[in-house]
Coordinates of C-alpha atoms and ligand atoms in Angstrom, one line a residue:
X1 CA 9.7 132.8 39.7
X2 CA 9.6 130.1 36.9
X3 CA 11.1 127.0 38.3
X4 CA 13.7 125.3 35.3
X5 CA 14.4 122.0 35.4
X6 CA 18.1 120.6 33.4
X7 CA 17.7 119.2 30.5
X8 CA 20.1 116.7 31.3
X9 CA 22.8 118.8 28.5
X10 CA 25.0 121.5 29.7
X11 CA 25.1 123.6 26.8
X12 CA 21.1 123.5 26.2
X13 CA 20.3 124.7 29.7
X14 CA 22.5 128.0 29.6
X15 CA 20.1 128.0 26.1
X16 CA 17.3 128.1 27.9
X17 CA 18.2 130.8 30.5
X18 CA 18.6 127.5 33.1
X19 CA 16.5 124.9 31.8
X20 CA 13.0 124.2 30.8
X21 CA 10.7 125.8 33.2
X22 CA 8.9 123.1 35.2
X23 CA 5.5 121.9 33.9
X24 CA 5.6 122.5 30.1
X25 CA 4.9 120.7 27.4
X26 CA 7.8 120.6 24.9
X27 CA 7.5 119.6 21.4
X28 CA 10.7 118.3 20.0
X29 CA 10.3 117.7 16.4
X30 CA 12.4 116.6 13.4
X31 CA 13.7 114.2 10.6
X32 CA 14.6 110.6 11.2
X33 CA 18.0 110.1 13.1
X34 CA 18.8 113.9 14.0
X35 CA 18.6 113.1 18.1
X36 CA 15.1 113.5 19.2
X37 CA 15.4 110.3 20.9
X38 CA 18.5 110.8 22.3
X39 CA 17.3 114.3 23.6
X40 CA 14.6 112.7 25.1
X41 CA 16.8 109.9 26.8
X42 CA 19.2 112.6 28.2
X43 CA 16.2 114.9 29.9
X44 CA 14.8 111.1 31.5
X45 CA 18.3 110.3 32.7
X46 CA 18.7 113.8 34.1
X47 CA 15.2 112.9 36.5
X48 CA 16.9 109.7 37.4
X49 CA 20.2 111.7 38.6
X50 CA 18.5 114.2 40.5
X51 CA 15.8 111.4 42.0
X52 CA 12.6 112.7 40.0
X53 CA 10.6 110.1 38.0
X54 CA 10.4 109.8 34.6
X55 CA 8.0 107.8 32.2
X56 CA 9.0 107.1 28.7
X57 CA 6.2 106.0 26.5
X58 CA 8.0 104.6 23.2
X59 CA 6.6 103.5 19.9
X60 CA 9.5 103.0 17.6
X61 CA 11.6 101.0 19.9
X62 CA 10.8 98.5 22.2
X63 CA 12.1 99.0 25.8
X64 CA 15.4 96.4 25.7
X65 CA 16.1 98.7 22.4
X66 CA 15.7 102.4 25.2
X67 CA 17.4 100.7 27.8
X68 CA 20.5 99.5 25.8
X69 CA 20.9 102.7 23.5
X70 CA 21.0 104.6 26.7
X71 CA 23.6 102.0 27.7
X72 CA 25.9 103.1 24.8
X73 CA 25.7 107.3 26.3
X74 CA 27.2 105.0 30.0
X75 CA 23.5 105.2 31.5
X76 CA 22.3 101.9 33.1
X77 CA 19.0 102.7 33.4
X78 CA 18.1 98.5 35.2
X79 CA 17.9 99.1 38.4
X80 CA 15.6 102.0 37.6
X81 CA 12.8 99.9 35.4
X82 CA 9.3 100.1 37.5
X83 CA 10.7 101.8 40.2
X84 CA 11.9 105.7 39.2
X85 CA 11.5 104.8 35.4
X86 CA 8.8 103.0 33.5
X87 CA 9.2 103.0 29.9
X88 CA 5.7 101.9 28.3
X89 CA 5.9 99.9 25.5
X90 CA 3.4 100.3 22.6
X91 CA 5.9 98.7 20.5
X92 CA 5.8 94.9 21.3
X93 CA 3.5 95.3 24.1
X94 CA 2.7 91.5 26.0
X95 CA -0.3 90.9 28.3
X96 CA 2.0 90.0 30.8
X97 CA 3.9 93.3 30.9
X98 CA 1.5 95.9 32.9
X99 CA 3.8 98.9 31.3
X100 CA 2.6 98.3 27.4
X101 CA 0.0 99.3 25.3
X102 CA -2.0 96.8 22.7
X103 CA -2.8 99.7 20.6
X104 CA -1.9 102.9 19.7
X105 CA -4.5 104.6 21.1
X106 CA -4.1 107.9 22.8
X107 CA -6.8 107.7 25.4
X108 CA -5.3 104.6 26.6
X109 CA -1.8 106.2 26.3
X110 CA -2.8 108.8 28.3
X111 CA -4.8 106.6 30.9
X112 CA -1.4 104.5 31.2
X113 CA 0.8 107.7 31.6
X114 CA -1.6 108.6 34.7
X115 CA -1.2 105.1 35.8
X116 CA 2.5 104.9 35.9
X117 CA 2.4 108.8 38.0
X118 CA 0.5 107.4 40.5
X119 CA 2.7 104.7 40.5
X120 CA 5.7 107.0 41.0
X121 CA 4.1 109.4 43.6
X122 CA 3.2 112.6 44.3
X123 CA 6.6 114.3 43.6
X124 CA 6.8 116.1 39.9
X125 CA 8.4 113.7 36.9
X126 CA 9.6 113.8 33.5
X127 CA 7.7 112.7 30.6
X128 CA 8.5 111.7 27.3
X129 CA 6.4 110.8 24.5
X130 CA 8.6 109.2 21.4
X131 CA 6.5 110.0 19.8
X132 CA 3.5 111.5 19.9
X133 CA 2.4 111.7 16.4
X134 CA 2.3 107.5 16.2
X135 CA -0.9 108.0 17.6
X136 CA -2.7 109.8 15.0
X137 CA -0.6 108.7 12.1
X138 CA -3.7 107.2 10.0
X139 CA -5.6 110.1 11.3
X140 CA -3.6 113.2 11.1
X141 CA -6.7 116.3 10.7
X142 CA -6.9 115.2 14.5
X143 CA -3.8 115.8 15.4
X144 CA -3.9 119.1 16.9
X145 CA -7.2 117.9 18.6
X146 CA -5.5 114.8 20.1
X147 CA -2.6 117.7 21.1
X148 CA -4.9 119.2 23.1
X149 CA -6.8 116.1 24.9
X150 CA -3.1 115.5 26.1
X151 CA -1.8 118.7 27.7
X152 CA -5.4 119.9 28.9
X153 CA -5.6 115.8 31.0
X154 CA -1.6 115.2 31.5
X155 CA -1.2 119.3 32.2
X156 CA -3.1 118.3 35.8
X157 CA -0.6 115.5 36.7
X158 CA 2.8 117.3 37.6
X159 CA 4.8 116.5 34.7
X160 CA 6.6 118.5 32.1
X161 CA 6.8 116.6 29.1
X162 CA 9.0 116.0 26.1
X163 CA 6.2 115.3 23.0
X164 CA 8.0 114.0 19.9
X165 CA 7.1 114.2 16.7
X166 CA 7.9 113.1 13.3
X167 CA 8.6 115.4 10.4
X168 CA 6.5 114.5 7.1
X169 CA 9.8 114.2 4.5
X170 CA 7.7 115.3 1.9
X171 CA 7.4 118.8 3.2
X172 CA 9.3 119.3 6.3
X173 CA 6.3 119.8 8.0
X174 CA 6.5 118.3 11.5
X175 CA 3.7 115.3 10.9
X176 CA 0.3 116.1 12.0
X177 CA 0.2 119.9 12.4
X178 CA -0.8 119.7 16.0
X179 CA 1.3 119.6 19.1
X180 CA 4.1 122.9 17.9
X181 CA 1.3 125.5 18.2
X182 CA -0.6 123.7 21.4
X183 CA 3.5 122.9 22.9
X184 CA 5.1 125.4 25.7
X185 CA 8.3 125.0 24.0
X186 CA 9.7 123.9 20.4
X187 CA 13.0 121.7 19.6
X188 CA 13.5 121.9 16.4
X189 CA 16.2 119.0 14.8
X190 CA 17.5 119.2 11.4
X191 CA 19.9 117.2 9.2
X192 CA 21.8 118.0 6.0
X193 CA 24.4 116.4 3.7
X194 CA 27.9 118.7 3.9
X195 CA 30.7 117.9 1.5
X196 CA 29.3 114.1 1.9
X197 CA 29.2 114.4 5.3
X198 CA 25.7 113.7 7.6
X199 CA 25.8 117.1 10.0
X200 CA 23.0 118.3 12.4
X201 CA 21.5 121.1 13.6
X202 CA 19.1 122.1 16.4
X203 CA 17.4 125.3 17.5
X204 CA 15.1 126.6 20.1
X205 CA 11.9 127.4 18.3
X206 CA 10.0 128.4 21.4
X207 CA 10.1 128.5 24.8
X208 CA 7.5 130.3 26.6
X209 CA 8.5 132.5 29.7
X210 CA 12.2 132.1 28.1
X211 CA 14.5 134.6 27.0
X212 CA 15.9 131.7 25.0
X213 CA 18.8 131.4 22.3
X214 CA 17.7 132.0 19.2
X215 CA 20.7 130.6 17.1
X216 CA 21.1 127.3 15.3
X217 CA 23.1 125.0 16.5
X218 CA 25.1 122.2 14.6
X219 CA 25.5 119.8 17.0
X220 CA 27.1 116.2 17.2
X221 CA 26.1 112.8 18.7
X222 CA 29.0 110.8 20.6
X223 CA 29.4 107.5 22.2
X224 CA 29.4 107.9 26.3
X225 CA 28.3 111.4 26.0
X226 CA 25.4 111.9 23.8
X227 CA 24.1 115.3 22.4
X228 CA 27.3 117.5 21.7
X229 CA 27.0 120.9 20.7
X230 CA 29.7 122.1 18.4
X231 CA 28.9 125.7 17.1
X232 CA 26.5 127.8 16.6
X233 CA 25.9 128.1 12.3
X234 CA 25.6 131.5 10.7
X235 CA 25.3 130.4 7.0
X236 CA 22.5 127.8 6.8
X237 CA 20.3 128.6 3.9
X238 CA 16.6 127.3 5.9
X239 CA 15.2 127.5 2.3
X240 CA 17.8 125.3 0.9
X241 CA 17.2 122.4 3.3
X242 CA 13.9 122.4 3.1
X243 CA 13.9 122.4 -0.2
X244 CA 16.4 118.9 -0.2
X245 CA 13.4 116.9 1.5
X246 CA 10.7 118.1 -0.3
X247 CA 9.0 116.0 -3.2
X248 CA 8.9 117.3 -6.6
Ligands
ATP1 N1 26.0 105.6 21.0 C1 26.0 106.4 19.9 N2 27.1 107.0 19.5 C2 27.2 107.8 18.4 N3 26.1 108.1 17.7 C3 25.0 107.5 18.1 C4 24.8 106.7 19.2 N4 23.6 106.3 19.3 C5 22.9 106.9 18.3 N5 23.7 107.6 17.6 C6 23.4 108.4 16.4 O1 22.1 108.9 16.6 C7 21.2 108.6 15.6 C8 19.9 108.3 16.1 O2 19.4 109.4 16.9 P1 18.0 109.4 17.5 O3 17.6 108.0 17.8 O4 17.9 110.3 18.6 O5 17.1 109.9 16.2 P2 15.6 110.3 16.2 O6 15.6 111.8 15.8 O7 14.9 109.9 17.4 O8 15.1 109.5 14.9 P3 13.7 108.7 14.6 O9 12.8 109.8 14.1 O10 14.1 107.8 13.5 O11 13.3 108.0 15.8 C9 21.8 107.4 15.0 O12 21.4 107.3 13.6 C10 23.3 107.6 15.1 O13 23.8 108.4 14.0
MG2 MG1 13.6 108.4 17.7

């Protein structure tokens, strides 16, 4: 029997047949400001509730930025920080601060994932990785090679993992190429201008060992609750929206 573990939102876990089965690697991918990060912050807070670790490795916000967005969906995520939770901060990492990075290198990355584990203990945790694709941005034909360097060395450590990663506007490619075909699962975000109006949408790409919703979702994000679903959406043209954030 596959063990799920909640992904910290109601809705998504009867998606998902009960959750995301423990141990795999999800890549939750997207354009700017659709909810990956907030996706992310709900599945680390969900660890915290039910007493499981959780590491959150972040690159486009520093930790005050994690801990007080979180604040805003009623999570107070203090007295966690270096005990249960340790958010690594490539962002404005210090030489004081043992939980940052001085580069964006993934071998380090990794190294301080396994780091802050063993710091946690033996007992599983959640991972999240917002996002991965910072660490091959100037080098992006590695991506899917870097993908693999993660899952086959962080695979061994007891974690299931939430990998984000940027979309490419250009082409509504997720950036890189890499971590969707090498990931267990797939989140896929999207966004779209209605009648003026900024909605988005989210579906289940993959999930391995899942029999999984397949629908899109437009969903909604709200102050003291987070990720809201709203309905599922019959008449999105794909074609259309990608077309909308592609580059003539
Ligand atoms: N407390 C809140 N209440 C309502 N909406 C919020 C709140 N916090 C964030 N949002 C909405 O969520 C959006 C940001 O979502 P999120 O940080 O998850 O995006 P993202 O997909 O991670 O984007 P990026 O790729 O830029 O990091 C904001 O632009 C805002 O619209
Ligand atoms: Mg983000």
């Amino acid at each position: 029997m596959v063990k799920r573990i909640s992904t910290g939102v109601f809705e998504l876990d009867s998606m998902l047949d009960g959750g995301v089965p423990e141990g795999f690697f999800v890549a939750v991918v997207g354009e700017p400001g659709t909810g990956k990060s907030v996706l992310s912050m709900h599945f680390i807070h969900q660890g915290l509730v039910e007493g499981s670790g959780g590491i959150y490795v972040t690159t486009e916000q520093d930790r005050g930025s994690i801990v007080e967005q979180a604040k805003t969906f009623g999570w107070d995520w203090e007295p966690f920080l270096g005990r249960g939770l340790i958010i690594i901060d490539a962002l404005e990492p210090k030489s004081t601060d043992p939980w940052s990075l001085p580069e964006m290198d993934i071998e380090h990355m990794i190294g301080k994932v396994i780091e802050a584990k063993k710091h946690l203990g033996y007992r599983p945790a959640r991972l999240v990785v917002d996002s991965i694709s910072a660490f091959w941005l100037d080098k992006p034909a590695l991506a899917r090679k870097y993908s693999y360097t993660v899952k086959r060395i962080l695979g061994k450590w007891n974690l299931t993992a939430y990998l984000v990663s940027q979309y490419a506007i250009t082409t509504a490619m997720a950036f890189g190429w890499g971590v969707e075909h090498i990931a267990d699962g797939i989140f896929r975000f999207r966004r779209r201008i209605v009648r003026g109006e900024l909605k988005r949408y989210f579906i289940i790409e993959k999930m391995r060992h899942t029999n999984h919703d397949t629908r899109m979702y437009e969903i909604d994000i709200k102050p003291g609750r987070g990720i809201v679903f709203v309905k599922p959406v019959e008449d999105i043209d794909i074609h259309d929206m990608e077309r909308e954030y592609r580059i003539h």
